[in-house]
CSV table of C-alpha atoms in Angstrom, one decimal:
chain,number,residue,atom,x,y,z
A,15,MET,CA,10.1,145.6,-42.7
A,16,LEU,CA,12.3,148.0,-44.6
A,17,VAL,CA,13.9,151.2,-43.6
A,18,ASP,CA,14.2,154.3,-45.7
A,19,SER,CA,17.6,155.4,-44.4
A,20,HIS,CA,17.8,158.7,-46.1
A,21,CYS,CA,14.8,161.0,-47.4
A,22,HIS,CA,14.0,164.7,-47.2
A,23,LEU,CA,10.5,164.9,-45.8
A,24,ASP,CA,10.7,168.5,-44.8
A,25,PHE,CA,11.1,169.6,-48.5
A,26,PRO,CA,8.3,171.6,-50.1
A,27,ASP,CA,7.7,168.7,-52.5
A,28,PHE,CA,5.9,167.0,-49.6
A,29,ALA,CA,4.2,169.8,-47.8
A,30,GLU,CA,0.7,169.4,-49.2
A,31,GLU,CA,0.4,165.8,-48.5
A,32,LEU,CA,3.0,164.6,-46.0
A,33,ASP,CA,0.4,162.5,-44.0
A,34,ALA,CA,-0.5,160.6,-47.2
A,35,VAL,CA,3.2,160.0,-48.2
A,36,VAL,CA,3.8,158.6,-44.7
A,37,ASP,CA,0.7,156.4,-44.8
A,38,ARG,CA,1.8,155.0,-48.3
A,39,ALA,CA,5.2,154.2,-46.9
A,40,ARG,CA,3.7,152.4,-43.9
A,41,GLN,CA,1.4,150.4,-46.2
A,42,ALA,CA,4.6,149.4,-48.3
A,43,GLY,CA,6.2,147.9,-45.2
A,44,ILE,CA,8.5,150.8,-44.5
A,45,GLY,CA,8.9,150.6,-40.7
A,46,ARG,CA,11.2,153.5,-40.3
A,47,MET,CA,12.2,156.7,-42.2
A,48,VAL,CA,15.1,159.1,-41.6
A,49,THR,CA,14.6,162.6,-42.7
A,50,ILE,CA,17.9,164.2,-43.3
A,51,CYS,CA,19.2,167.6,-42.3
A,52,THR,CA,21.0,169.7,-45.1
A,53,TYR,CA,20.9,173.1,-43.3
A,54,ILE,CA,21.6,173.6,-39.5
A,55,SER,CA,19.6,176.9,-39.9
A,56,ARG,CA,16.5,174.7,-41.0
A,57,PHE,CA,16.9,172.1,-38.4
A,58,ASP,CA,13.7,173.1,-36.5
A,59,ARG,CA,11.9,172.0,-39.7
A,60,ILE,CA,13.4,168.5,-39.9
A,61,LEU,CA,12.9,168.1,-36.2
A,62,ALA,CA,9.2,169.0,-36.5
A,63,VAL,CA,8.7,166.2,-39.0
A,64,ALA,CA,10.4,163.7,-36.8
A,65,GLU,CA,8.4,164.7,-33.7
A,66,ARG,CA,5.2,164.5,-35.7
A,67,TYR,CA,5.6,160.8,-36.5
A,68,ASP,CA,6.7,158.0,-34.3
A,69,ASP,CA,8.4,156.0,-37.0
A,70,ILE,CA,10.4,159.0,-38.4
A,71,LEU,CA,13.7,159.8,-37.1
A,72,CYS,CA,16.2,162.6,-38.2
A,73,THR,CA,19.7,163.9,-38.3
A,74,VAL,CA,21.6,167.2,-37.9
A,75,GLY,CA,24.2,168.5,-40.4
A,76,VAL,CA,25.0,170.7,-43.4
A,77,HIS,CA,25.2,169.5,-47.0
A,78,PRO,CA,28.5,170.3,-48.9
A,79,HIS,CA,26.4,172.4,-51.2
A,80,GLN,CA,25.6,174.7,-48.2
A,81,ALA,CA,29.0,174.6,-46.6
A,82,ALA,CA,29.7,178.2,-47.5
A,83,GLU,CA,26.4,179.6,-46.5
A,84,GLU,CA,26.3,177.8,-43.1
A,85,PHE,CA,30.0,177.8,-42.5
A,86,ALA,CA,30.0,180.2,-39.6
A,87,ILE,CA,27.3,178.4,-37.6
A,88,THR,CA,28.5,174.8,-38.4
A,89,THR,CA,30.6,174.3,-35.4
A,90,VAL,CA,31.3,171.1,-33.5
A,91,ASP,CA,29.6,172.4,-30.4
A,92,THR,CA,26.4,173.2,-32.2
A,93,LEU,CA,26.4,169.9,-34.0
A,94,VAL,CA,26.8,168.1,-30.7
A,95,GLU,CA,24.3,170.1,-28.9
A,96,LEU,CA,21.6,169.6,-31.5
A,97,SER,CA,22.3,165.9,-31.6
A,98,ARG,CA,21.3,165.4,-28.2
A,99,HIS,CA,17.7,165.4,-29.0
A,100,PRO,CA,16.3,161.8,-28.7
A,101,LYS,CA,15.1,161.9,-32.4
A,102,VAL,CA,18.5,162.7,-33.9
A,103,ILE,CA,20.3,159.5,-34.7
A,104,GLY,CA,23.2,160.7,-37.0
A,105,LEU,CA,25.3,163.5,-38.2
A,106,GLY,CA,24.9,164.8,-41.8
A,107,GLU,CA,24.4,164.8,-44.5
A,108,THR,CA,27.9,166.0,-44.8
A,109,GLY,CA,30.9,165.4,-47.2
A,110,LEU,CA,32.3,166.6,-50.4
A,111,ASP,CA,30.8,167.5,-53.8
A,112,TYR,CA,33.4,168.4,-56.4
A,113,PHE,CA,30.9,167.9,-59.2
A,114,TYR,CA,28.7,170.9,-58.6
A,115,ASP,CA,31.2,172.8,-56.4
A,116,LYS,CA,28.5,174.9,-55.0
A,117,SER,CA,30.8,175.7,-52.1
A,118,PRO,CA,34.5,176.3,-52.1
A,119,ARG,CA,36.4,173.1,-51.6
A,120,ASP,CA,38.3,174.3,-48.6
A,121,GLN,CA,35.1,175.1,-46.8
A,122,GLN,CA,33.5,171.8,-47.8
A,123,ARG,CA,36.6,170.0,-46.3
A,124,GLU,CA,36.6,172.0,-43.1
A,125,CYS,CA,32.8,171.6,-42.7
A,126,PHE,CA,33.2,167.8,-43.2
A,127,ARG,CA,36.0,167.7,-40.6
A,128,ARG,CA,33.7,169.4,-38.1
A,129,HIS,CA,31.1,166.8,-38.5
A,130,ILE,CA,33.6,164.0,-38.1
A,131,ARG,CA,34.8,165.6,-34.8
A,132,ALA,CA,31.2,165.7,-33.7
A,133,SER,CA,30.8,162.1,-34.6
A,134,LEU,CA,33.8,161.1,-32.6
A,135,GLU,CA,32.5,163.1,-29.5
A,136,THR,CA,29.0,161.8,-29.7
A,137,GLY,CA,29.4,158.3,-31.2
A,138,LEU,CA,26.8,159.0,-33.7
A,139,PRO,CA,27.3,157.8,-37.3
A,140,LEU,CA,28.2,160.1,-40.3
A,141,ILE,CA,26.0,160.3,-43.2
A,142,VAL,CA,28.4,161.0,-46.0
A,143,HIS,CA,27.6,162.6,-49.4
A,144,THR,CA,30.5,162.2,-51.9
A,145,ARG,CA,30.6,163.0,-55.6
A,146,ASP,CA,33.7,163.2,-57.7
A,147,ALA,CA,35.6,163.4,-54.3
A,148,ASP,CA,36.7,159.8,-53.9
A,149,ASP,CA,40.3,160.5,-53.1
A,150,ASP,CA,39.6,163.1,-50.4
A,151,THR,CA,36.6,161.4,-48.7
A,152,MET,CA,38.1,158.5,-46.8
A,153,ARG,CA,41.5,160.3,-46.5
A,154,ILE,CA,39.8,163.1,-44.5
A,155,VAL,CA,37.8,160.6,-42.4
A,156,LYS,CA,41.1,158.8,-41.5
A,157,GLU,CA,43.0,161.9,-40.8
A,158,GLU,CA,40.4,163.2,-38.3
A,159,ALA,CA,39.9,159.8,-36.7
A,160,ALA,CA,43.6,159.3,-36.1
A,161,GLY,CA,43.1,155.7,-35.4
A,162,GLN,CA,39.7,156.0,-33.3
A,163,PRO,CA,36.8,154.3,-34.8
A,164,VAL,CA,34.3,156.3,-36.7
A,165,LYS,CA,30.9,154.9,-37.7
A,166,GLY,CA,29.4,156.0,-40.9
A,167,LEU,CA,27.9,155.4,-44.3
A,168,LEU,CA,28.2,156.6,-47.8
A,169,HIS,CA,24.8,157.6,-48.7
A,170,CYS,CA,23.3,157.1,-52.2
A,171,PHE,CA,26.5,155.3,-53.2
A,172,SER,CA,27.3,155.7,-56.8
A,173,SER,CA,31.1,156.0,-56.8
A,174,GLY,CA,33.7,153.6,-58.0
A,175,ARG,CA,34.8,150.2,-56.8
A,176,ALA,CA,38.0,151.6,-55.1
A,177,LEU,CA,36.0,153.8,-52.7
A,178,ALA,CA,33.5,151.1,-52.0
A,179,GLU,CA,36.3,148.6,-51.1
A,180,GLU,CA,38.1,151.2,-49.0
A,181,ALA,CA,35.0,152.3,-47.1
A,182,VAL,CA,33.8,148.8,-46.4
A,183,GLU,CA,37.3,147.8,-45.2
A,184,TYR,CA,37.2,150.8,-42.8
A,185,GLY,CA,34.0,149.6,-41.5
A,186,PHE,CA,31.6,152.0,-43.2
A,187,THR,CA,28.2,150.9,-44.8
A,188,LEU,CA,27.0,151.7,-48.4
A,189,SER,CA,23.5,153.0,-48.8
A,190,LEU,CA,21.9,152.3,-52.1
A,191,SER,CA,19.2,154.5,-53.8
A,192,GLY,CA,17.1,154.2,-56.9
A,193,ILE,CA,20.2,154.7,-59.0
A,194,VAL,CA,21.0,151.0,-58.6
A,195,THR,CA,17.8,150.2,-60.6
A,196,PHE,CA,18.8,152.4,-63.6
A,197,LYS,CA,19.5,150.7,-66.9
A,198,LYS,CA,22.9,152.5,-67.2
A,199,SER,CA,24.0,151.3,-63.7
A,200,GLU,CA,25.6,148.0,-64.6
A,201,GLU,CA,28.9,149.0,-63.1
A,202,LEU,CA,27.3,149.9,-59.7
A,203,ARG,CA,25.3,146.7,-59.6
A,204,ALA,CA,28.6,144.8,-60.2
A,205,ILE,CA,30.1,146.6,-57.2
A,206,VAL,CA,27.0,145.9,-55.1
A,207,LYS,CA,27.2,142.3,-56.0
A,208,ASP,CA,30.5,142.0,-54.1
A,209,VAL,CA,29.7,144.1,-51.1
A,210,PRO,CA,29.0,142.0,-48.0
A,211,LEU,CA,25.2,142.0,-47.2
A,212,ASP,CA,25.9,143.1,-43.7
A,213,ARG,CA,27.3,146.4,-45.2
A,214,ILE,CA,24.2,147.5,-47.2
A,215,LEU,CA,21.3,149.8,-46.5
A,216,VAL,CA,18.6,151.1,-48.8
A,217,GLU,CA,17.3,154.7,-49.3
A,218,THR,CA,15.2,156.8,-51.4
A,219,ASP,CA,16.9,160.3,-51.1
A,220,ALA,CA,13.3,161.4,-51.8
A,221,PRO,CA,12.1,163.6,-53.5
A,222,TYR,CA,15.0,162.8,-55.8
A,223,LEU,CA,16.2,159.7,-57.7
A,224,ALA,CA,12.9,157.6,-58.0
A,225,PRO,CA,13.7,154.1,-58.9
A,226,ILE,CA,12.4,152.2,-61.9
A,227,PRO,CA,9.3,152.0,-62.6
A,228,PHE,CA,8.9,155.7,-61.3
A,229,ARG,CA,12.0,157.4,-62.7
A,230,GLY,CA,11.4,160.9,-63.5
A,231,LYS,CA,8.6,161.2,-61.0
A,232,ARG,CA,8.8,162.6,-57.4
A,233,ASN,CA,10.3,160.0,-55.2
A,234,GLU,CA,8.9,159.1,-51.9
A,235,PRO,CA,9.7,156.5,-49.0
A,236,ALA,CA,7.2,153.8,-50.2
A,237,TYR,CA,9.4,153.4,-53.3
A,238,VAL,CA,12.4,152.1,-51.4
A,239,ALA,CA,10.7,148.8,-51.7
A,240,HIS,CA,11.5,148.8,-55.4
A,241,THR,CA,15.1,149.6,-54.7
A,242,ALA,CA,15.3,146.8,-52.2
A,243,ALA,CA,13.9,144.4,-54.7
A,244,CYS,CA,16.6,145.2,-57.2
A,245,VAL,CA,19.4,144.9,-54.7
A,246,ALA,CA,17.9,141.6,-53.5
A,247,GLU,CA,18.1,140.3,-57.2
A,248,VAL,CA,21.7,141.6,-57.5
A,249,LYS,CA,22.7,139.8,-54.2
A,250,GLY,CA,20.8,136.7,-55.2
A,251,VAL,CA,18.7,136.7,-52.0
A,252,SER,CA,15.1,136.8,-51.4
A,253,ALA,CA,13.2,140.1,-50.8
A,254,GLU,CA,12.6,138.9,-47.3
A,255,GLU,CA,16.2,138.2,-46.5
A,256,LEU,CA,17.2,141.5,-47.9
A,257,ALA,CA,14.7,143.4,-45.9
A,258,ARG,CA,15.8,141.6,-42.7
A,259,ALA,CA,19.5,142.1,-43.3
A,260,THR,CA,19.2,145.9,-44.2
A,261,THR,CA,16.9,146.6,-41.3
A,262,ASP,CA,19.3,144.8,-38.9
A,263,ASN,CA,22.2,146.7,-40.4
A,264,PHE,CA,20.2,150.1,-39.9
A,265,PHE,CA,19.7,149.4,-36.2
A,266,ARG,CA,23.3,148.2,-35.7
A,267,LEU,CA,24.7,151.2,-37.3
A,268,PHE,CA,22.1,153.8,-36.0
A,269,ASP,CA,22.2,152.4,-32.4
A,270,LYS,CA,20.4,155.3,-30.9
A,271,ALA,CA,17.3,154.4,-32.9
A,272,VAL,CA,14.8,152.4,-31.0
A,273,ALA,CA,14.0,149.1,-32.8
């Protein structure tokens, strides 16, 4: 069994054939899928997908791209309240994106801090998006935590070695997407080789970032098997061992999920 720890099944890309997409995932051995919230204002759509299928879970949060648009409604109380639903197993995706800068950085940082506070209050893990913001990401987590333990992961990890090492040392997990299969990702694969197996998850980020051999096409949860096969090769373990480890890692981190 594999888990797609990060996908966006509420997106219009899947509207016409969601049942078929979910069925293909099941046939590929994907035992759980987590559909990720990017707008609090659209949380009902994410929850509707999760409630429709027994093997789909979800999160609540605001993507850094939407931090400005959703700033007023992204409160700690709102995050905590929405996270009480049994299907909600994490907070995010949240974080910092200084590459696109679609929201002012000060609003991104404050929105991120609110998610961390909600994580501390609920005990649910953070799903962190970070791009070109390596220095600020873990600094803000540590400032808000003030010595308290924070559970979390860096999703779609493609940053540098320094952030990987700092995050793992802090107790975070790295989630790997189809990027790890790309020809140009030698540096990322070198980092992954050194990350402890018990700190790795796999994901699609569907509909984005389809792995080889589907690069350039719409991604879907079934394809996480190709990412997992690449990671297994990099780590020097069998596909079965990789699947077992990443699934165990998932349920250990997202302990609200029912195994």
